[in-house]
Amino acid sequence: MAGFFQTPLGVLILWVLETLAILVPLLIGVAYATYAERKILAAIQLRKGPNVVGWWGLLQAFADAGKMLMKETIIPTGANRVLFLLAPMITFVLAMISWAVIPVNDGWAIAKINVGVLYLFAISSLGVYGIIIAGWASNSKYAFLGALRSAAQMVSYEVSIGFVMVSVLLCVGSLNLNDIVLAQRHIWFCIPLLPMFIVFFISGLAETNRSPFDLPEGESEIVAGFFVEYSAMAFALFFLGEYANMFLMSAMTSILFLGGWLAPFGIAPFTWLPGPIWFILKILLCMFVFIWVRGTFPRYRYDQLMRLGWKVFLPLSLFWLVLTAGFLMAMGWLPQGGA
Amino acid sequence: MITMIAFYVFAAILIASATLVVSARNPVHSVLFLILAFFNAAGLFLLSGAEFLAMILVIVYVGAVAVLFLFVVMMLDVNFVAMREGVQRYAPIGATIGLVLFVELLMVMGAWRYAPSVSVLRAAPAPANVSNTAALGELIYTHDILLFQLAGMVLLVAMIGAIVLTLRDRTISRRQVIARQVARRAETTLELVPMALDAGVPVPSFRRPLPEPVASPEPASHHGALHHGEEH
């Protein structure tokens, strides 16, 4: 059997199986993230939330998916048909392919590439295309305004995310995600790099267009922003893509700052749980904070959003990057060599 | 074998999309094809083992530069007919530049063959156990640090130039000074006046901090609020 998986066909089958093994749980997770979001928001607002479909409303997500499938896909007359349909696909695919490099446990990644962080950064910076193409192809003013807002926002916050990543990389000395997690064996980076951790998380909220930075959607001002013209499965793809991006941002936060699959302390009761469970728990914690933030903070005004990105986070992350580099240099703690 | 197929797929799509960039009727489609071209170029980089360059190409060109292109092109009110007219006029110049570039590329390739000393320069392989990210870092930040700094300075000057050229003093815009808002205290803003019943309000019961002397005149609604208080 082990021999079979060495042959080209076997390798192909193995790839497909590995991909399914990460995508199927991810999609189920996404389905239940929508349920969790509604339940948690309901709890924050002292309501019950979905409780009709299935036990405690547990099948609500599937009922929603079924409803989306039944609906008619409406393409506006003035829309650019090809791009209009391509945009949700781009969003969804980009949200999925990033997971190829995420290590779930030591060496458990589909693609163990040396430039894993750069790959994640590259893919997340592409996410803006799905939105901007959707806004333009809809041929609608609200959609276009949403797309412009989103593009400006994502480009702004990417800069500080980049600096945060570089300061983590300085402490690791490698671009490989596996090495980044292993470098946190002694201390998670969220402790020495606490300000960067906060900047990264908030920028992650902005990057995924989540509340309080959900101006591209801004239902009270521009209806639903870039996907105002979308219906049925095209809409569902945007929706799934957004939640998958939240999962991805949570996974990135746990890998860069919360020690990935590592247990909080390397001692007995904590090490009983296997690595992937810890990783999932950390992702769920981040997801909870995402939803919690949504239930707590009002939406930013657009100029405040831009101010926060360019005038607060950018100088802060740049300063902290120089500080980190200088500190590592002065203490002689710079990681040598590496991949 | 698979590498071979991948190379031809990337190269074919690259050339096809590059052709479509200049021939597409809609400028937005042109930019989207340009993005596709960048992508395939990144794929070619990957195949030649330059994974760092491939990722940087995607991050910088696709993730940032092309977004700005797309921004500008989408917001432009382009007259397609007028744009078509220019093609005839500028075609010879474009063709000439293309030809020069093509010949130069051929010469670069040819140099490997005809000048034996060049091939030594070409073969600057990274040491076996160092990834090309580390090798590139060593080269740029250690050996050629001065050139790198110089390039950074040139970009900085360009950036400052762009800001200076486009900066204009907008006196009418109202700036939000968050520090001043946060520094507001109840004592300077709010006054509690003990009042007998039905005695009226001799002093407006709340006032705002005085505006800065240079700031724009006080909004009319402010006075309205004061008078409103006295009417009671």
Coordinates of C-alpha atoms in Angstrom, one line a residue, chain A residues 81-82 160 239 248 293:
Chain A
R81 CA -21.9 38.6 -17.4
V82 CA -18.5 36.8 -17.4
S160 CA 0.8 47.0 8.4
F239 CA -20.7 34.6 2.1
L248 CA -7.9 31.7 7.6
V293 CA -16.1 42.3 18.4

